[in-house]
Backbone as ProteinMPNN parsed JSONL, in Angstrom:
{"seq_chain_A": "XXXXXXXXXXXXXXXXXXXXXXXXXXXXXXXXXXXXXXXXXXXXXXXXXXXXXXXXXXXXXXXXXXXXXXXXXXXXXXXXXXXXXXXXXXXXXXXXXXXXXXXXXXXXXXXXXXXXXXXXXXXXXXXXXXXXXXXXXXXXXXXXXXXXXXXXXXXXXXXXXXXXXXXXXXXXXXXXXXXXXXXXXXXXXXXXXXXXXXXXXXX", "coords_chain_A": {"N_chain_A": [[0.873, -1.076, -0.053], [1.055, 2.33, -1.259], [2.338, 5.562, 0.793], [-0.105, 8.194, 0.775], [0.688, 10.871, 1.622], [0.887, 13.959, 2.981], [3.486, 14.486, 2.273], [4.266, 13.054, 0.241], [4.994, 12.227, -3.428], [2.339, 12.97, -6.33], [1.526, 11.341, -8.908], [0.701, 13.164, -10.597], [1.1, 15.627, -9.643], [4.425, 15.435, -10.136], [4.324, 15.254, -12.744], [3.363, 18.041, -13.547], [5.255, 19.388, -12.468], [7.702, 18.577, -13.614], [6.999, 19.637, -16.132], [7.288, 22.388, -15.319], [9.981, 22.6, -14.773], [11.348, 22.559, -17.46], [9.764, 24.329, -18.963], [11.403, 25.971, -16.961], [13.625, 26.034, -18.402], [13.518, 26.062, -21.015], [12.923, 29.129, -20.833], [15.396, 29.8, -20.289], [18.002, 29.261, -21.896], [16.511, 31.132, -23.803], [16.212, 33.487, -22.641], [18.851, 33.591, -22.362], [19.637, 33.493, -25.447], [18.442, 35.838, -26.289], [19.777, 37.697, -25.274], [22.999, 37.368, -26.439], [22.728, 37.621, -28.655], [21.493, 41.234, -28.316], [23.896, 41.692, -27.879], [25.87, 41.178, -29.638], [24.51, 43.158, -31.541], [25.468, 45.38, -29.879], [28.081, 45.828, -29.935], [28.622, 45.499, -33.106], [27.22, 47.856, -33.927], [29.316, 50.117, -31.627], [31.472, 49.941, -33.404], [34.344, 50.264, -34.192], [36.344, 53.505, -35.93], [38.426, 53.848, -38.823], [41.096, 56.424, -38.701], [43.625, 59.132, -39.449], [45.404, 61.486, -37.128], [48.297, 64.098, -38.023], [51.132, 65.957, -36.609], [52.925, 68.778, -37.863], [56.012, 68.979, -35.965], [57.874, 72.184, -34.791], [60.696, 71.578, -34.624], [60.977, 70.108, -36.856], [60.531, 67.847, -36.694], [57.847, 65.239, -37.688], [55.181, 63.68, -36.68], [52.548, 61.069, -36.823], [49.523, 60.144, -35.391], [47.276, 57.569, -35.794], [44.114, 55.192, -35.911], [44.085, 51.64, -36.431], [42.809, 49.012, -37.668], [43.105, 45.688, -36.762], [42.604, 42.096, -37.753], [40.178, 41.687, -35.879], [40.597, 43.467, -34.432], [41.1, 46.732, -32.356], [42.911, 49.772, -32.629], [45.147, 52.164, -31.831], [47.726, 53.938, -33.118], [50.779, 55.428, -32.411], [53.347, 56.796, -34.419], [56.497, 57.859, -35.367], [57.951, 60.017, -37.949], [60.47, 60.342, -40.484], [61.935, 62.826, -42.226], [63.216, 62.998, -44.481], [62.524, 60.488, -46.195], [60.385, 59.291, -45.043], [59.933, 57.86, -43.686], [57.915, 55.584, -41.428], [58.092, 55.707, -38.812], [57.562, 52.692, -35.542], [56.257, 54.124, -32.709], [54.978, 53.595, -30.347], [52.437, 51.839, -29.373], [48.656, 51.414, -28.509], [46.368, 48.598, -27.219], [42.627, 49.383, -28.17], [40.18, 49.326, -25.67], [37.526, 50.99, -25.563], [35.677, 52.394, -27.576], [36.885, 55.136, -30.314], [35.744, 58.58, -30.535], [37.282, 60.784, -31.838], [40.488, 61.64, -33.031], [43.561, 63.69, -32.37], [45.407, 66.778, -32.854], [46.951, 69.288, -30.299], [47.611, 72.802, -30.109], [50.045, 73.044, -28.641], [50.784, 71.041, -29.734], [49.902, 68.301, -28.629], [49.096, 65.206, -28.322], [45.053, 64.434, -28.626], [42.537, 62.073, -27.69], [38.972, 61.189, -27.935], [36.496, 59.929, -25.719], [33.905, 58.788, -24.928], [32.73, 60.764, -25.05], [34.151, 62.741, -23.456], [37.527, 64.196, -22.995], [40.805, 63.046, -23.714], [43.392, 63.607, -22.711], [47.062, 62.062, -24.316], [50.646, 60.891, -23.548], [53.518, 60.447, -25.091], [53.942, 57.602, -24.542], [51.69, 56.763, -25.396], [50.053, 57.07, -22.502], [47.274, 57.46, -20.716], [47.207, 60.549, -19.603], [45.434, 63.785, -18.759], [42.228, 64.408, -18.106], [39.486, 66.167, -19.896], [36.099, 68.217, -20.391], [36.0, 69.53, -22.664], [36.897, 70.282, -25.713], [39.618, 70.607, -26.976], [41.465, 73.499, -28.018], [41.954, 73.135, -31.528], [45.775, 71.761, -33.49], [46.513, 73.61, -36.383], [43.765, 74.386, -37.703], [41.967, 74.403, -40.047], [40.443, 75.366, -43.411], [40.567, 73.12, -44.868], [39.755, 70.869, -47.456], [38.177, 67.624, -48.481], [37.676, 65.993, -51.446], [35.576, 64.028, -53.529], [35.189, 62.468, -56.093], [33.577, 59.093, -57.975], [34.076, 57.367, -60.707], [33.049, 54.986, -63.285], [34.884, 52.445, -61.343], [37.223, 54.629, -60.623], [38.155, 56.385, -57.789], [38.42, 60.125, -58.427], [40.077, 62.733, -56.329], [40.107, 65.552, -55.168], [42.004, 68.031, -53.061], [41.558, 70.963, -51.825], [42.005, 74.149, -50.177], [40.471, 77.126, -48.448], [39.743, 77.661, -51.073], [41.429, 77.557, -53.114], [42.982, 74.644, -54.894], [45.218, 72.226, -53.945], [45.868, 69.461, -54.186], [45.019, 67.179, -57.118], [44.658, 63.888, -57.755], [44.112, 60.271, -58.639], [42.206, 57.677, -57.805], [41.876, 53.722, -56.329], [40.906, 53.609, -53.88], [38.863, 54.214, -52.089], [39.368, 57.28, -50.959], [39.114, 58.829, -47.456], [40.531, 60.639, -46.107], [42.844, 63.489, -45.277], [46.051, 64.048, -44.462], [48.729, 66.484, -43.771], [52.227, 66.186, -43.765], [54.773, 67.307, -44.083], [56.234, 70.369, -43.4], [55.982, 71.997, -45.842], [53.581, 71.342, -46.988], [53.427, 69.48, -48.936], [53.833, 66.599, -49.104], [51.434, 64.434, -47.781], [49.718, 62.105, -46.135], [47.323, 59.992, -47.28], [44.186, 58.686, -45.827], [42.322, 55.39, -46.87], [38.923, 53.988, -47.65], [39.014, 51.532, -47.133], [40.742, 50.889, -45.359], [43.486, 50.663, -45.215], [46.939, 52.863, -46.237], [48.166, 55.074, -48.174], [51.115, 57.894, -49.454], [51.54, 60.422, -50.645], [52.589, 63.552, -53.139], [52.554, 66.543, -54.095], [54.296, 67.714, -55.882]], "CA_chain_A": [[0.15, 0.396, -0.199], [1.632, 3.549, -0.985], [1.583, 6.25, 1.89], [-0.422, 9.6, 0.173], [0.304, 11.925, 2.637], [1.047, 15.365, 2.397], [4.381, 15.181, 1.421], [4.619, 12.303, -1.352], [3.866, 13.813, -4.558], [1.708, 12.04, -7.096], [2.586, 11.538, -10.414], [-0.205, 14.505, -11.442], [1.917, 16.635, -9.086], [5.107, 14.966, -10.319], [3.918, 15.447, -14.429], [3.346, 19.196, -13.225], [6.977, 19.991, -11.613], [9.361, 18.219, -15.377], [6.735, 20.793, -17.691], [7.515, 23.615, -15.028], [10.959, 22.748, -15.539], [10.932, 22.753, -18.549], [9.434, 25.869, -18.904], [12.113, 27.436, -16.66], [14.668, 26.145, -19.152], [13.456, 27.002, -22.491], [12.76, 30.823, -20.711], [16.627, 30.512, -19.327], [17.906, 29.566, -22.842], [15.603, 32.573, -24.735], [17.107, 35.138, -22.652], [20.174, 34.01, -22.949], [19.761, 33.725, -26.469], [18.517, 37.163, -26.812], [21.066, 38.487, -24.78], [23.775, 37.631, -26.825], [22.169, 39.028, -29.697], [21.805, 42.36, -28.292], [25.611, 42.416, -27.02], [26.537, 41.253, -31.173], [23.945, 44.166, -32.189], [25.672, 46.694, -29.86], [29.17, 45.555, -30.727], [28.602, 46.22, -34.399], [27.035, 49.987, -33.313], [30.114, 50.77, -31.643], [33.038, 49.453, -34.225], [35.4, 51.403, -34.043], [35.838, 53.769, -36.766], [40.119, 54.179, -38.691], [41.257, 57.834, -38.739], [44.756, 59.544, -39.004], [46.248, 62.735, -37.598], [49.152, 64.654, -37.817], [51.324, 67.246, -35.596], [54.384, 68.711, -38.021], [56.416, 70.538, -35.3], [58.926, 73.294, -35.164], [61.414, 70.701, -35.049], [60.657, 69.41, -38.324], [59.959, 65.952, -36.472], [56.378, 65.018, -37.804], [54.016, 62.687, -35.976], [51.377, 60.923, -37.108], [48.186, 58.925, -35.028], [46.305, 56.7, -36.945], [43.325, 53.962, -35.798], [44.171, 51.027, -37.254], [41.948, 47.765, -37.085], [43.015, 43.975, -37.376], [42.047, 40.781, -36.374], [38.898, 41.557, -35.37], [41.112, 44.105, -33.07], [41.41, 48.15, -33.268], [44.253, 49.693, -32.268], [45.609, 53.318, -31.864], [49.285, 53.642, -33.064], [51.529, 56.619, -32.885], [54.057, 56.866, -35.464], [57.485, 59.087, -35.727], [58.371, 60.357, -39.481], [61.756, 60.319, -41.167], [62.219, 63.53, -42.657], [63.04, 62.818, -46.279], [62.191, 59.03, -46.744], [59.143, 60.318, -44.782], [59.574, 56.224, -42.95], [57.099, 55.453, -40.586], [58.892, 54.114, -37.07], [56.135, 53.046, -34.565], [56.863, 54.358, -32.213], [54.193, 52.846, -29.489], [50.318, 51.525, -29.948], [47.746, 50.644, -27.393], [44.884, 48.243, -27.675], [41.598, 50.214, -27.894], [38.951, 49.122, -25.487], [36.648, 51.758, -25.462], [35.245, 53.605, -28.791], [37.452, 56.391, -29.934], [35.081, 59.084, -32.052], [38.059, 61.642, -32.421], [41.877, 62.113, -32.847], [43.864, 65.681, -32.61], [46.802, 67.594, -32.005], [45.935, 70.921, -29.966], [48.533, 74.186, -30.423], [50.983, 72.536, -27.899], [51.211, 69.463, -30.036], [50.066, 67.513, -27.346], [47.62, 64.483, -28.729], [44.156, 64.244, -27.884], [41.578, 61.298, -27.902], [37.698, 61.56, -27.544], [36.11, 58.879, -25.771], [32.411, 58.957, -24.327], [31.817, 62.759, -24.819], [35.065, 63.203, -22.766], [38.874, 64.838, -24.014], [41.462, 62.018, -22.715], [44.82, 63.814, -23.877], [48.556, 61.124, -24.266], [51.943, 61.096, -23.391], [54.51, 59.657, -26.319], [53.626, 56.117, -24.702], [49.418, 56.886, -24.952], [49.445, 56.803, -21.541], [46.321, 58.575, -20.141], [47.695, 61.876, -18.036], [44.898, 64.709, -18.267], [40.587, 64.776, -18.72], [39.122, 67.4, -20.32], [35.265, 67.454, -20.86], [35.667, 70.589, -23.396], [37.187, 70.843, -27.025], [41.141, 71.295, -27.002], [42.237, 73.916, -29.469], [43.255, 72.044, -32.593], [46.125, 72.581, -34.295], [46.718, 73.493, -38.094], [42.765, 74.363, -37.838], [42.14, 75.503, -41.475], [40.071, 75.365, -44.758], [40.648, 72.622, -45.731], [37.678, 70.257, -47.722], [38.701, 66.598, -49.32], [36.153, 66.013, -51.893], [35.943, 62.771, -54.075], [33.732, 61.937, -56.806], [33.797, 57.769, -58.357], [33.31, 56.902, -62.114], [34.303, 53.099, -63.225], [35.656, 52.042, -60.18], [38.072, 54.936, -59.789], [38.565, 57.845, -56.804], [39.08, 61.814, -58.159], [39.462, 63.435, -54.996], [40.267, 66.858, -54.64], [41.996, 68.818, -52.098], [41.53, 72.082, -51.522], [41.978, 75.418, -49.302], [40.075, 78.475, -48.89], [39.25, 77.319, -52.664], [42.127, 76.403, -53.711], [43.537, 72.997, -55.188], [46.456, 71.962, -53.267], [46.559, 68.571, -55.108], [44.912, 65.997, -57.159], [44.808, 62.563, -57.304], [43.203, 59.627, -58.593], [42.66, 55.987, -56.625], [41.075, 52.411, -56.668], [40.398, 52.745, -53.688], [37.7, 56.218, -51.772], [39.714, 58.37, -49.937], [38.263, 59.355, -46.771], [40.564, 61.855, -45.378], [44.248, 63.062, -46.157], [46.671, 64.919, -43.282], [50.39, 66.678, -44.584], [53.768, 65.14, -43.882], [55.765, 67.97, -43.905], [56.222, 72.112, -43.055], [55.907, 72.627, -46.665], [52.484, 70.618, -47.002], [54.031, 69.149, -50.089], [54.018, 65.449, -49.063], [50.566, 63.957, -47.551], [48.772, 60.941, -45.735], [46.228, 59.831, -46.979], [43.673, 57.226, -45.328], [40.913, 55.126, -47.469], [37.406, 53.235, -46.616], [39.546, 50.067, -46.829], [42.096, 50.784, -43.789], [44.711, 51.679, -46.607], [46.986, 54.494, -46.271], [49.296, 55.744, -48.784], [51.642, 58.632, -49.295], [51.762, 61.32, -51.689], [53.339, 64.795, -53.167], [51.696, 67.004, -54.848], [55.122, 68.061, -57.152]], "C_chain_A": [[0.804, 1.371, 0.065], [1.28, 4.351, -0.471], [0.63, 7.484, 0.399], [-0.25, 10.052, 1.174], [1.335, 12.777, 1.835], [2.34, 15.372, 2.265], [5.011, 13.433, 0.503], [3.763, 12.598, -2.094], [3.668, 12.347, -5.223], [1.92, 12.45, -8.273], [1.748, 13.08, -11.527], [1.151, 15.577, -11.3], [3.463, 16.612, -9.777], [5.573, 15.219, -11.268], [4.169, 17.38, -14.116], [4.542, 19.807, -13.403], [7.906, 19.755, -12.901], [8.421, 19.65, -15.494], [7.15, 22.048, -16.352], [9.048, 23.527, -15.138], [11.944, 23.043, -16.425], [10.686, 23.98, -19.204], [10.847, 26.919, -18.408], [13.589, 27.573, -18.206], [14.485, 26.472, -19.842], [13.701, 28.529, -21.852], [14.242, 31.031, -20.536], [17.739, 30.495, -20.653], [17.795, 30.453, -23.406], [16.278, 33.56, -24.172], [18.346, 35.434, -22.851], [20.286, 34.634, -24.242], [19.64, 34.993, -27.024], [19.465, 38.142, -26.136], [22.367, 39.026, -25.262], [23.511, 37.439, -28.267], [22.251, 40.426, -29.744], [23.812, 42.822, -27.73], [26.232, 42.097, -28.081], [26.003, 42.619, -31.391], [25.25, 45.581, -31.328], [27.343, 46.513, -29.904], [29.549, 45.901, -32.557], [28.14, 47.43, -34.161], [28.356, 50.409, -32.884], [31.101, 50.281, -32.629], [33.274, 50.715, -34.426], [35.699, 52.493, -36.01], [37.169, 53.85, -37.632], [40.015, 55.684, -38.434], [42.845, 57.621, -37.976], [44.534, 61.567, -39.087], [47.452, 63.356, -37.648], [50.071, 66.289, -37.388], [53.171, 67.581, -36.745], [55.516, 69.679, -36.747], [57.595, 71.164, -35.422], [60.665, 73.191, -35.558], [62.003, 69.552, -36.397], [61.003, 68.137, -37.828], [58.146, 66.239, -37.203], [55.944, 63.298, -37.033], [53.041, 62.483, -36.21], [50.604, 59.778, -35.903], [47.853, 58.215, -35.797], [45.528, 55.578, -35.988], [43.621, 53.091, -36.664], [43.154, 49.794, -36.548], [42.763, 46.348, -37.747], [43.116, 43.224, -37.239], [40.741, 40.977, -35.531], [38.94, 42.736, -34.363], [41.141, 45.373, -33.501], [42.659, 48.628, -31.626], [45.043, 51.303, -32.61], [47.639, 53.393, -31.696], [49.765, 55.108, -33.467], [53.006, 56.962, -33.78], [55.277, 58.101, -35.675], [58.18, 59.25, -37.284], [59.591, 60.466, -39.915], [61.706, 61.87, -42.304], [62.726, 63.386, -44.03], [62.803, 61.685, -46.677], [60.737, 58.684, -46.448], [58.615, 58.756, -44.965], [59.142, 56.599, -41.98], [57.882, 54.545, -39.842], [57.272, 54.046, -36.568], [57.035, 53.368, -33.307], [56.217, 53.698, -30.606], [52.596, 53.02, -29.978], [50.039, 51.082, -28.555], [46.95, 49.728, -27.998], [43.134, 49.054, -27.42], [40.106, 49.043, -27.37], [37.578, 49.469, -25.603], [36.785, 52.465, -26.914], [36.005, 54.582, -28.899], [36.544, 56.924, -31.159], [36.52, 60.208, -32.593], [39.749, 61.549, -31.627], [42.32, 63.358, -33.467], [45.215, 65.655, -31.721], [46.151, 68.718, -31.517], [47.624, 71.485, -30.603], [49.527, 73.476, -29.644], [51.664, 71.537, -27.931], [51.203, 68.693, -29.397], [48.887, 66.718, -27.954], [46.74, 64.122, -27.996], [43.401, 63.081, -28.201], [40.334, 61.86, -27.46], [37.07, 60.201, -27.094], [34.567, 59.227, -24.843], [31.814, 59.983, -23.487], [33.329, 63.244, -23.534], [36.389, 63.208, -23.7], [40.018, 63.774, -23.275], [42.862, 62.539, -23.326], [46.229, 62.781, -22.733], [49.615, 60.993, -24.303], [52.269, 60.245, -25.142], [54.293, 58.18, -25.412], [52.604, 56.146, -24.169], [49.122, 56.037, -23.874], [47.978, 57.893, -21.032], [47.131, 60.232, -19.527], [46.8, 62.966, -18.017], [43.987, 64.489, -19.038], [40.303, 66.015, -18.793], [37.885, 67.389, -20.731], [34.727, 68.684, -21.855], [36.433, 70.092, -25.18], [38.77, 70.884, -26.792], [40.973, 72.519, -28.075], [43.21, 73.29, -30.287], [44.337, 72.87, -33.059], [45.713, 72.224, -35.602], [44.962, 73.675, -38.175], [42.159, 74.941, -39.096], [40.764, 75.233, -42.396], [39.77, 74.487, -45.503], [39.495, 71.334, -46.115], [38.332, 68.989, -48.728], [36.879, 66.438, -50.474], [36.769, 65.105, -52.983], [35.045, 62.646, -54.731], [34.67, 60.415, -57.865], [32.892, 57.137, -59.625], [35.017, 56.157, -62.577], [34.996, 52.84, -62.3], [37.005, 53.196, -59.972], [38.053, 56.203, -59.251], [38.812, 59.219, -57.721], [39.248, 62.443, -56.854], [40.108, 64.718, -55.441], [40.644, 67.205, -53.455], [41.483, 70.292, -51.863], [41.078, 73.209, -50.544], [41.857, 76.115, -49.454], [39.873, 78.401, -50.344], [40.402, 77.349, -53.289], [43.281, 74.84, -53.978], [44.76, 73.337, -54.441], [47.252, 70.576, -54.396], [44.924, 67.643, -54.923], [44.711, 65.198, -57.428], [43.503, 61.635, -58.147], [43.524, 58.094, -57.337], [41.648, 54.884, -57.495], [40.217, 52.109, -55.51], [39.651, 54.063, -52.904], [38.751, 56.308, -50.425], [38.775, 58.714, -49.014], [39.254, 61.01, -45.63], [42.491, 61.502, -45.145], [44.623, 64.539, -44.458], [48.801, 65.527, -43.752], [51.064, 66.424, -43.353], [54.903, 65.776, -43.343], [55.397, 70.234, -43.256], [55.263, 72.935, -44.253], [54.431, 72.523, -47.25], [52.662, 70.051, -48.487], [53.263, 67.664, -50.087], [52.346, 65.327, -47.413], [50.487, 62.706, -47.338], [48.029, 61.093, -46.3], [45.116, 58.517, -47.291], [41.92, 56.697, -46.104], [39.835, 54.54, -46.823], [38.426, 52.473, -46.044], [41.35, 49.713, -45.352], [43.096, 51.25, -44.319], [45.426, 52.79, -46.281], [47.98, 54.679, -47.494], [49.999, 57.32, -48.464], [52.071, 59.456, -50.739], [52.032, 62.582, -52.092], [53.12, 65.433, -53.873], [52.49, 68.41, -55.656], [54.712, 67.095, -58.029]], "O_chain_A": [[1.227, 1.605, 1.197], [0.087, 4.598, -0.644], [0.917, 7.374, -0.793], [-1.101, 9.713, 1.996], [2.084, 12.645, 0.867], [2.678, 16.538, 2.066], [6.17, 13.039, 0.37], [2.595, 12.975, -2.008], [4.208, 11.256, -5.042], [2.352, 13.528, -8.681], [2.057, 13.663, -12.566], [1.878, 16.103, -12.143], [3.882, 17.741, -10.033], [6.777, 15.455, -11.368], [5.206, 17.894, -14.534], [4.838, 20.599, -14.298], [8.75, 20.592, -13.223], [8.902, 20.695, -15.057], [7.408, 23.021, -17.062], [9.51, 24.53, -15.681], [13.035, 23.592, -16.27], [11.492, 24.529, -19.956], [11.275, 27.954, -18.918], [14.174, 28.523, -18.726], [15.095, 27.526, -20.019], [14.643, 29.164, -22.325], [14.627, 32.199, -20.579], [18.442, 31.504, -20.719], [18.851, 30.971, -23.767], [16.879, 34.419, -24.817], [18.945, 36.451, -23.201], [20.75, 35.754, -24.452], [20.349, 35.404, -27.943], [19.779, 39.252, -26.567], [22.9, 40.112, -25.034], [24.438, 37.002, -28.949], [22.79, 41.021, -30.677], [24.497, 43.795, -27.415], [27.382, 42.531, -28.031], [26.891, 43.468, -31.467], [25.768, 46.481, -31.989], [27.812, 47.652, -29.893], [30.557, 46.432, -33.022], [29.055, 48.25, -34.243], [28.841, 51.185, -33.708], [32.073, 50.455, -31.894], [32.698, 51.767, -34.701], [35.229, 52.062, -37.063], [37.76, 54.184, -36.605], [38.97, 56.169, -37.999], [43.297, 56.943, -37.053], [44.107, 62.405, -39.88], [47.968, 62.751, -36.708], [49.74, 67.414, -37.761], [54.217, 66.958, -36.565], [55.669, 70.9, -36.792], [58.414, 70.68, -36.203], [61.469, 73.889, -36.175], [62.885, 68.735, -36.662], [61.72, 67.376, -38.478], [57.492, 67.28, -37.139], [56.471, 62.186, -37.027], [52.219, 63.376, -36.004], [51.143, 58.706, -35.627], [48.433, 58.394, -36.868], [46.292, 54.986, -35.227], [43.516, 53.473, -37.829], [42.833, 49.661, -35.367], [42.941, 46.093, -38.938], [43.938, 43.046, -36.34], [40.48, 40.293, -34.541], [38.0, 43.094, -33.652], [41.197, 45.574, -34.715], [42.984, 48.215, -30.513], [45.488, 51.466, -33.746], [48.442, 53.111, -30.806], [49.382, 55.791, -34.417], [53.679, 57.735, -33.098], [54.937, 59.196, -36.122], [58.999, 58.392, -37.614], [59.922, 61.276, -39.049], [61.27, 61.56, -43.413], [62.112, 64.219, -44.696], [62.844, 61.693, -47.908], [59.993, 58.044, -47.191], [57.708, 58.3, -45.661], [59.533, 57.62, -41.416], [58.232, 53.371, -39.966], [56.281, 54.72, -36.846], [58.167, 52.974, -33.026], [57.048, 53.35, -29.767], [51.92, 53.843, -30.594], [50.791, 50.582, -27.718], [46.722, 49.853, -29.201], [42.691, 49.135, -26.274], [39.367, 48.338, -28.057], [36.639, 48.682, -25.713], [37.822, 52.994, -27.313], [36.141, 55.231, -27.862], [36.404, 56.376, -32.253], [36.671, 60.346, -33.807], [40.124, 61.454, -30.459], [41.908, 63.953, -34.463], [45.753, 65.103, -30.761], [45.109, 69.175, -31.986], [48.466, 70.866, -31.253], [50.254, 73.111, -30.568], [52.515, 71.043, -27.192], [52.247, 68.061, -29.232], [47.81, 67.285, -28.137], [46.98, 63.588, -26.913], [43.588, 62.897, -29.404], [40.348, 62.847, -26.725], [37.052, 59.304, -27.936], [34.579, 60.179, -24.063], [31.163, 60.204, -22.466], [33.159, 64.239, -22.828], [36.509, 62.579, -24.751], [39.966, 63.817, -22.046], [43.387, 61.979, -24.288], [46.431, 62.683, -21.523], [49.925, 60.917, -25.492], [51.52, 59.717, -25.964], [54.824, 57.373, -26.174], [52.306, 55.812, -23.023], [48.482, 54.986, -23.831], [48.027, 59.118, -21.143], [47.515, 59.985, -18.383], [47.158, 63.615, -17.034], [44.154, 64.339, -20.248], [40.692, 66.889, -18.019], [37.824, 66.575, -21.652], [33.531, 68.945, -21.984], [35.878, 69.034, -25.476], [38.855, 71.732, -25.905], [40.22, 72.295, -29.023], [44.398, 72.994, -30.168], [44.297, 74.097, -33.15], [45.041, 71.283, -36.025], [44.616, 72.819, -38.99], [41.857, 76.133, -39.033], [39.892, 74.743, -41.679], [39.047, 74.57, -46.497], [38.625, 70.92, -45.348], [38.971, 69.35, -49.716], [35.681, 66.659, -50.297], [37.934, 65.172, -53.374], [33.93, 62.672, -54.209], [35.811, 60.473, -58.324], [31.753, 56.675, -59.686], [36.245, 56.237, -62.534], [36.162, 53.125, -62.571], [37.882, 52.797, -59.206], [37.951, 57.167, -60.01], [40.028, 59.362, -57.602], [38.17, 62.655, -56.299], [40.805, 64.521, -56.437], [39.887, 66.867, -52.545], [40.298, 70.067, -51.618], [39.92, 73.232, -50.129], [42.523, 76.652, -50.339], [39.855, 79.541, -50.809], [40.198, 77.026, -54.459], [44.098, 74.3, -53.232], [45.238, 74.465, -54.322], [48.315, 70.515, -55.014], [44.155, 67.407, -53.992], [43.609, 65.614, -57.785], [42.346, 62.025, -58.298], [44.403, 57.712, -56.565], [41.021, 54.954, -58.552], [39.338, 51.249, -55.445], [40.096, 55.119, -53.354], [38.85, 55.676, -49.374], [37.634, 58.938, -49.418], [38.83, 61.89, -44.881], [43.172, 60.489, -44.988], [43.949, 65.359, -43.834], [49.779, 64.802, -43.933], [50.609, 66.44, -42.209], [55.741, 65.331, -42.559], [54.429, 70.897, -42.883], [54.414, 73.818, -44.128], [54.012, 73.458, -47.933], [51.72, 70.351, -49.22], [52.304, 67.45, -50.829], [52.338, 65.996, -46.38], [51.054, 61.962, -48.138], [47.569, 62.235, -46.276], [45.035, 57.739, -48.241], [40.829, 57.258, -45.998], [39.741, 54.535, -45.595], [38.784, 52.551, -44.869], [42.221, 48.966, -44.907], [43.623, 52.279, -43.897], [44.772, 53.796, -46.005], [48.845, 53.828, -47.289], [49.62, 57.957, -47.481], [52.797, 59.049, -51.647], [51.622, 63.251, -51.143], [53.571, 64.961, -54.917], [52.004, 69.498, -55.968], [55.173, 67.061, -59.17]]}, "name": "protein", "num_of_chains": 1, "seq": "XXXXXXXXXXXXXXXXXXXXXXXXXXXXXXXXXXXXXXXXXXXXXXXXXXXXXXXXXXXXXXXXXXXXXXXXXXXXXXXXXXXXXXXXXXXXXXXXXXXXXXXXXXXXXXXXXXXXXXXXXXXXXXXXXXXXXXXXXXXXXXXXXXXXXXXXXXXXXXXXXXXXXXXXXXXXXXXXXXXXXXXXXXXXXXXXXXXXXXXXXXX"}
């Protein structure tokens, strides 16, 4: 004879318990799936854009800061450019953990980056040394405008300064940014949409 006391589980109660457990497991799996999809969506939305900035210092040394994407990771790299050969020598680099929306040099040739609506000053080792809510005064800010047209898979780019043509060139990739590498502004670094770069001259 089977006991039917208050602590004895009937077949119906056991069946209901298994159903409840099954529903709970399905709910947890669904929650994890939604969470993972949300994280993937957030990651895609926060994809790091590539960008460049340069500073031609009074002593003739040119520095270039560049954001590069490689192997699904983003890096901020600081280069020193040799004056005559325009060879790029890596000074330092850091992996980007928080997306950077802008990089620039101020009038004192100090490098800044913008993260989460805050400006951060970096030293030569790309360590954070100062924080600011407002934008620093950018060095060399002027009326440079880069315009690009595409025809037959060829991009024709024109850089103008105050309505005057600085250089004109054609490329097989889409140029999105350009910065000078010398005081005379005869040598320029061009950044393309695919992340590649190219040094060009105006002469």
